[in-house]
mmCIF file of C-alpha atoms in Angstrom:
data_model
loop_
_atom_site.group_PDB
_atom_site.id
_atom_site.type_symbol
_atom_site.label_atom_id
_atom_site.label_comp_id
_atom_site.label_asym_id
_atom_site.label_seq_id
_atom_site.Cartn_x
_atom_site.Cartn_y
_atom_site.Cartn_z
ATOM 1 C CA UNK A 1 248.936 194.256 143.019
ATOM 2 C CA UNK A 2 246.556 193.326 140.194
ATOM 3 C CA UNK A 3 243.082 191.902 140.806
ATOM 4 C CA UNK A 4 244.090 188.480 139.467
ATOM 5 C CA UNK A 5 247.239 188.351 141.644
ATOM 6 C CA UNK A 6 245.357 189.138 144.879
ATOM 7 C CA UNK A 7 245.102 186.114 147.093
ATOM 8 C CA UNK A 8 242.501 185.262 149.720
ATOM 9 C CA UNK A 9 242.170 182.597 152.379
ATOM 10 C CA UNK A 10 239.755 179.870 151.279
ATOM 11 C CA UNK A 11 237.448 178.323 153.885
ATOM 12 C CA UNK A 12 238.396 174.780 152.919
ATOM 13 C CA UNK A 13 236.290 173.025 155.596
ATOM 14 C CA UNK A 14 233.126 174.949 154.685
ATOM 15 C CA UNK A 15 233.541 173.976 151.031
ATOM 16 C CA UNK A 16 233.978 170.313 152.027
ATOM 17 C CA UNK A 17 230.750 170.506 154.079
ATOM 18 C CA UNK A 18 228.901 172.018 151.114
ATOM 19 C CA UNK A 19 230.211 169.288 148.772
ATOM 20 C CA UNK A 20 228.871 166.658 151.203
ATOM 21 C CA UNK A 21 225.450 168.328 151.321
ATOM 22 C CA UNK A 22 225.248 168.523 147.526
ATOM 23 C CA UNK A 23 226.496 164.949 147.121
ATOM 24 C CA UNK A 24 229.553 166.087 145.152
ATOM 25 C CA UNK A 25 233.213 165.105 145.455
ATOM 26 C CA UNK A 26 236.471 167.040 145.616
ATOM 27 C CA UNK A 27 237.432 165.464 142.311
ATOM 28 C CA UNK A 28 234.212 166.753 140.747
ATOM 29 C CA UNK A 29 234.902 170.302 141.981
ATOM 30 C CA UNK A 30 238.495 170.235 140.683
ATOM 31 C CA UNK A 31 237.258 169.178 137.248
ATOM 32 C CA UNK A 32 234.462 171.794 137.212
ATOM 33 C CA UNK A 33 236.929 174.642 137.796
ATOM 34 C CA UNK A 34 239.250 173.317 135.092
ATOM 35 C CA UNK A 35 241.985 171.903 137.306
ATOM 36 C CA UNK A 36 243.513 168.490 137.837
ATOM 37 C CA UNK A 37 241.435 165.933 139.745
ATOM 38 C CA UNK A 38 243.610 166.279 142.870
ATOM 39 C CA UNK A 39 243.849 170.090 142.834
ATOM 40 C CA UNK A 40 241.356 170.792 145.599
ATOM 41 C CA UNK A 41 242.520 167.885 147.792
ATOM 42 C CA UNK A 42 246.129 169.098 147.661
ATOM 43 C CA UNK A 43 245.469 172.685 148.715
ATOM 44 C CA UNK A 44 247.785 173.531 151.654
ATOM 45 C CA UNK A 45 246.861 174.993 155.020
ATOM 46 C CA UNK A 46 243.372 173.581 155.232
ATOM 47 C CA UNK A 47 242.851 174.440 158.914
ATOM 48 C CA UNK A 48 244.090 178.039 158.684
ATOM 49 C CA UNK A 49 242.696 178.690 155.217
ATOM 50 C CA UNK A 50 244.254 177.780 151.914
ATOM 51 C CA UNK A 51 245.630 180.809 150.067
ATOM 52 C CA UNK A 52 244.293 180.965 146.514
ATOM 53 C CA UNK A 53 243.819 183.703 143.927
ATOM 54 C CA UNK A 54 240.669 185.767 144.520
ATOM 55 C CA UNK A 55 239.247 184.862 141.112
ATOM 56 C CA UNK A 56 239.707 181.139 141.940
ATOM 57 C CA UNK A 57 237.581 181.547 145.077
ATOM 58 C CA UNK A 58 234.961 183.354 142.996
ATOM 59 C CA UNK A 59 234.942 180.477 140.481
ATOM 60 C CA UNK A 60 234.542 177.893 143.254
ATOM 61 C CA UNK A 61 231.687 179.880 144.868
ATOM 62 C CA UNK A 62 229.796 180.190 141.574
ATOM 63 C CA UNK A 63 230.322 176.471 140.823
ATOM 64 C CA UNK A 64 228.680 175.624 144.155
ATOM 65 C CA UNK A 65 225.845 178.092 143.530
ATOM 66 C CA UNK A 66 226.944 180.968 145.753
ATOM 67 C CA UNK A 67 228.103 184.548 145.266
ATOM 68 C CA UNK A 68 231.849 185.264 145.054
ATOM 69 C CA UNK A 69 233.410 185.774 148.461
ATOM 70 C CA UNK A 70 231.104 183.285 150.215
ATOM 71 C CA UNK A 71 233.981 180.946 151.087
ATOM 72 C CA UNK A 72 236.584 183.614 151.966
ATOM 73 C CA UNK A 73 237.922 183.727 155.528
ATOM 74 C CA UNK A 74 237.685 187.417 156.371
ATOM 75 C CA UNK A 75 240.759 188.927 158.070
ATOM 76 C CA UNK A 76 239.915 191.436 160.801
ATOM 77 C CA UNK A 77 242.427 193.925 162.162
ATOM 78 C CA UNK A 78 242.985 193.867 165.934
ATOM 79 C CA UNK A 79 240.166 191.324 166.348
ATOM 80 C CA UNK A 80 240.656 187.683 167.131
ATOM 81 C CA UNK A 81 237.761 185.490 166.177
ATOM 82 C CA UNK A 82 237.652 181.927 167.362
ATOM 83 C CA UNK A 83 237.670 179.477 164.434
ATOM 84 C CA UNK A 84 234.853 177.392 165.915
ATOM 85 C CA UNK A 85 232.714 180.513 166.355
ATOM 86 C CA UNK A 86 233.261 181.588 162.740
ATOM 87 C CA UNK A 87 232.379 178.132 161.487
ATOM 88 C CA UNK A 88 229.278 177.928 163.701
ATOM 89 C CA UNK A 89 228.011 181.315 162.479
ATOM 90 C CA UNK A 90 228.714 180.345 158.883
ATOM 91 C CA UNK A 91 226.805 177.067 159.137
ATOM 92 C CA UNK A 92 223.938 178.678 161.057
ATOM 93 C CA UNK A 93 223.564 181.385 158.396
ATOM 94 C CA UNK A 94 223.957 178.957 155.513
ATOM 95 C CA UNK A 95 221.644 176.183 156.725
ATOM 96 C CA UNK A 96 219.342 177.838 159.265
ATOM 97 C CA UNK A 97 216.527 178.202 156.757
ATOM 98 C CA UNK A 98 216.903 174.576 155.685
ATOM 99 C CA UNK A 99 216.413 173.409 159.269
ATOM 100 C CA UNK A 100 213.245 175.492 159.588
ATOM 101 C CA UNK A 101 211.916 174.092 156.329
ATOM 102 C CA UNK A 102 212.651 170.518 157.408
ATOM 103 C CA UNK A 103 210.858 171.158 160.705
ATOM 104 C CA UNK A 104 207.769 172.497 158.923
ATOM 105 C CA UNK A 105 207.815 169.594 156.474
ATOM 106 C CA UNK A 106 207.994 167.153 159.374
ATOM 107 C CA UNK A 107 204.955 168.758 161.022
ATOM 108 C CA UNK A 108 203.043 168.749 157.725
ATOM 109 C CA UNK A 109 203.888 165.086 157.185
ATOM 110 C CA UNK A 110 202.388 164.189 160.566
ATOM 111 C CA UNK A 111 199.212 166.169 159.833
ATOM 112 C CA UNK A 112 198.881 164.532 156.386
ATOM 113 C CA UNK A 113 199.200 161.052 157.947
ATOM 114 C CA UNK A 114 196.488 161.936 160.493
ATOM 115 C CA UNK A 115 194.218 163.297 157.755
ATOM 116 C CA UNK A 116 194.691 160.200 155.575
ATOM 117 C CA UNK A 117 193.873 157.963 158.551
ATOM 118 C CA UNK A 118 190.687 159.973 159.272
ATOM 119 C CA UNK A 119 189.622 159.800 155.607
ATOM 120 C CA UNK A 120 190.170 156.034 155.595
ATOM 121 C CA UNK A 121 187.935 155.639 158.669
ATOM 122 C CA UNK A 122 185.213 157.819 157.098
ATOM 123 C CA UNK A 123 185.330 155.830 153.845
ATOM 124 C CA UNK A 124 185.119 152.530 155.750
ATOM 125 C CA UNK A 125 182.103 153.753 157.758
ATOM 126 C CA UNK A 126 180.397 155.065 154.610
ATOM 127 C CA UNK A 127 180.852 151.753 152.774
ATOM 128 C CA UNK A 128 179.518 149.835 155.780
ATOM 129 C CA UNK A 129 176.400 152.042 155.980
ATOM 130 C CA UNK A 130 175.785 151.693 152.247
ATOM 131 C CA UNK A 131 176.071 147.884 152.392
ATOM 132 C CA UNK A 132 173.750 147.742 155.400
ATOM 133 C CA UNK A 133 171.178 149.866 153.549
ATOM 134 C CA UNK A 134 171.433 147.623 150.481
ATOM 135 C CA UNK A 135 171.023 144.528 152.653
ATOM 136 C CA UNK A 136 167.981 146.019 154.378
ATOM 137 C CA UNK A 137 166.388 146.803 151.013
ATOM 138 C CA UNK A 138 167.041 143.242 149.821
ATOM 139 C CA UNK A 139 165.480 141.766 152.969
ATOM 140 C CA UNK A 140 162.392 143.958 152.531
ATOM 141 C CA UNK A 141 162.090 142.929 148.905
ATOM 142 C CA UNK A 142 162.398 139.203 149.702
ATOM 143 C CA UNK A 143 159.883 139.511 152.534
ATOM 144 C CA UNK A 144 157.419 141.221 150.203
ATOM 145 C CA UNK A 145 157.854 138.514 147.577
ATOM 146 C CA UNK A 146 157.336 135.784 150.165
ATOM 147 C CA UNK A 147 154.181 137.339 151.586
ATOM 148 C CA UNK A 148 152.774 137.843 148.102
ATOM 149 C CA UNK A 149 153.452 134.228 147.152
ATOM 150 C CA UNK A 150 151.846 132.860 150.309
ATOM 151 C CA UNK A 151 148.689 134.947 149.842
ATOM 152 C CA UNK A 152 148.398 134.003 146.172
ATOM 153 C CA UNK A 153 148.721 130.312 147.053
ATOM 154 C CA UNK A 154 145.959 130.643 149.633
ATOM 155 C CA UNK A 155 143.717 132.329 147.081
ATOM 156 C CA UNK A 156 144.489 129.644 144.485
ATOM 157 C CA UNK A 157 143.654 126.976 147.026
ATOM 158 C CA UNK A 158 140.247 128.580 147.667
ATOM 159 C CA UNK A 159 139.550 128.785 143.911
ATOM 160 C CA UNK A 160 140.498 125.133 143.331
ATOM 161 C CA UNK A 161 138.213 124.000 146.161
ATOM 162 C CA UNK A 162 135.442 126.104 144.664
ATOM 163 C CA UNK A 163 136.024 124.583 141.240
ATOM 164 C CA UNK A 164 135.974 121.034 142.655
ATOM 165 C CA UNK A 165 132.673 121.694 144.421
ATOM 166 C CA UNK A 166 131.151 123.786 141.670
ATOM 167 C CA UNK A 167 129.197 122.964 138.554
ATOM 168 C CA UNK A 168 130.943 122.252 135.289
ATOM 169 C CA UNK A 169 129.690 125.465 133.626
ATOM 170 C CA UNK A 170 131.319 127.571 136.432
ATOM 171 C CA UNK A 171 134.792 126.235 135.769
ATOM 172 C CA UNK A 172 135.599 128.550 132.848
ATOM 173 C CA UNK A 173 134.987 131.654 134.947
ATOM 174 C CA UNK A 174 137.027 130.192 137.825
ATOM 175 C CA UNK A 175 139.936 129.400 135.484
ATOM 176 C CA UNK A 176 139.797 132.980 134.159
ATOM 177 C CA UNK A 177 139.905 134.288 137.744
ATOM 178 C CA UNK A 178 142.915 132.069 138.478
ATOM 179 C CA UNK A 179 144.679 133.405 135.375
ATOM 180 C CA UNK A 180 144.103 137.012 136.434
ATOM 181 C CA UNK A 181 145.405 136.242 139.895
ATOM 182 C CA UNK A 182 148.633 134.745 138.541
ATOM 183 C CA UNK A 183 149.245 137.746 136.278
ATOM 184 C CA UNK A 184 148.425 140.471 138.827
ATOM 185 C CA UNK A 185 150.976 142.086 141.084
ATOM 186 C CA UNK A 186 148.451 143.475 143.545
ATOM 187 C CA UNK A 187 147.088 140.966 146.045
ATOM 188 C CA UNK A 188 143.319 140.800 146.280
ATOM 189 C CA UNK A 189 142.088 141.034 149.879
ATOM 190 C CA UNK A 190 138.774 141.424 151.633
ATOM 191 C CA UNK A 191 140.299 143.404 154.488
ATOM 192 C CA UNK A 192 138.883 146.946 154.183
ATOM 193 C CA UNK A 193 141.753 148.554 156.137
ATOM 194 C CA UNK A 194 144.278 146.874 153.872
ATOM 195 C CA UNK A 195 142.183 147.841 150.878
ATOM 196 C CA UNK A 196 142.651 151.514 151.803
ATOM 197 C CA UNK A 197 146.367 150.928 152.081
ATOM 198 C CA UNK A 198 146.476 149.322 148.600
ATOM 199 C CA UNK A 199 144.494 152.197 147.168
ATOM 200 C CA UNK A 200 146.854 154.779 148.691
ATOM 201 C CA UNK A 201 149.984 153.045 147.404
ATOM 202 C CA UNK A 202 148.518 152.652 143.932
ATOM 203 C CA UNK A 203 147.836 156.394 143.882
ATOM 204 C CA UNK A 204 151.243 157.490 145.179
ATOM 205 C CA UNK A 205 153.671 155.015 143.651
ATOM 206 C CA UNK A 206 153.326 154.979 139.877
ATOM 207 C CA UNK A 207 156.897 154.329 138.654
ATOM 208 C CA UNK A 208 160.400 153.314 139.665
ATOM 209 C CA UNK A 209 161.330 156.834 140.795
ATOM 210 C CA UNK A 210 159.156 156.273 143.820
ATOM 211 C CA UNK A 211 157.986 158.474 146.683
ATOM 212 C CA UNK A 212 159.856 159.446 149.828
ATOM 213 C CA UNK A 213 158.894 157.219 152.765
ATOM 214 C CA UNK A 214 158.014 160.174 155.025
ATOM 215 C CA UNK A 215 155.458 161.353 152.434
ATOM 216 C CA UNK A 216 153.887 157.881 152.309
ATOM 217 C CA UNK A 217 153.511 157.770 156.094
ATOM 218 C CA UNK A 218 152.147 161.330 156.144
ATOM 219 C CA UNK A 219 149.413 160.471 153.610
ATOM 220 C CA UNK A 220 148.616 157.258 155.485
ATOM 221 C CA UNK A 221 148.138 159.232 158.714
ATOM 222 C CA UNK A 222 145.749 161.601 156.937
ATOM 223 C CA UNK A 223 143.609 158.604 155.871
ATOM 224 C CA UNK A 224 143.830 156.892 159.287
ATOM 225 C CA UNK A 225 145.781 153.950 157.835
ATOM 226 C CA UNK A 226 147.964 152.232 160.418
ATOM 227 C CA UNK A 227 151.678 151.565 159.945
ATOM 228 C CA UNK A 228 150.995 147.854 160.133
ATOM 229 C CA UNK A 229 148.508 147.943 157.246
ATOM 230 C CA UNK A 230 150.594 150.234 155.039
ATOM 231 C CA UNK A 231 153.736 148.117 155.552
ATOM 232 C CA UNK A 232 151.869 144.874 154.916
ATOM 233 C CA UNK A 233 150.353 146.298 151.754
ATOM 234 C CA UNK A 234 153.819 147.434 150.624
ATOM 235 C CA UNK A 235 155.198 143.909 150.955
ATOM 236 C CA UNK A 236 152.231 142.286 149.250
ATOM 237 C CA UNK A 237 152.365 144.735 146.316
ATOM 238 C CA UNK A 238 156.057 144.070 145.592
ATOM 239 C CA UNK A 239 157.021 147.643 146.481
ATOM 240 C CA UNK A 240 160.729 148.043 147.117
ATOM 241 C CA UNK A 241 162.437 150.406 149.565
ATOM 242 C CA UNK A 242 165.652 152.024 148.325
ATOM 243 C CA UNK A 243 168.018 154.378 150.132
ATOM 244 C CA UNK A 244 169.404 157.427 148.370
ATOM 245 C CA UNK A 245 172.125 159.658 149.757
ATOM 246 C CA UNK A 246 174.814 159.071 152.378
ATOM 247 C CA UNK A 247 174.816 159.368 156.162
ATOM 248 C CA UNK A 248 172.538 161.980 157.737
ATOM 249 C CA UNK A 249 171.410 163.143 154.291
ATOM 250 C CA UNK A 250 170.151 159.713 153.192
ATOM 251 C CA UNK A 251 166.423 159.166 152.564
ATOM 252 C CA UNK A 252 164.284 156.107 151.908
ATOM 253 C CA UNK A 253 162.026 155.893 148.863
ATOM 254 C CA UNK A 254 159.196 153.465 148.050
ATOM 255 C CA UNK A 255 159.352 152.343 144.410
ATOM 256 C CA UNK A 256 157.689 149.860 142.139
ATOM 257 C CA UNK A 257 159.517 146.538 141.995
#
């Protein structure tokens, strides 16, 4: 019997399962193998295996993406194999890897969701810390401006009283002193402890890049300047505190306003 005339039993049910998985129809398969639209649906003996030429089975297997012989029901001499067992082994071999892949993908999806949730919490905490730092800097800046304004007003009040009680020829020098006071950013004070603090800050902080807060406190300790005096001088001199960095790596810097 020639190769083309040899017939084999086609595993009709397995092909139908594969068509369902691939989202294809029996009509589509019939057309792809060059037959009428109802060719595959009308094959006889679907439960026991439809007898078709061997080359037709090979064409169907290749059309579905498999090697020839994939959908042949093998005949075994003196061995009875239960149909359900054959079908179960076929499906297990054909789709076992797909089940494992789906399981791994499901586990990865859960881990990705957990990671995204953790990242969202970290971002929210980071934004909150940044906003708090910005708010703290703004409060310090406003407090410094307020203290400076109050002290300047007190000084102006003293100068005006002096001018009212003074002689006429002293008024020009008083007016000049008032003008300097209004233009200056550093508050004039008679407090010697505060004077040391002003002197230290004028030496350390010369531009907007600023100096790290720990360095300021370290130098103040060396000169026996208290925290109270150095902080008061900072506010009165319009020195701003800015935070650079995030979280545990963040540092505070004292800069010119």
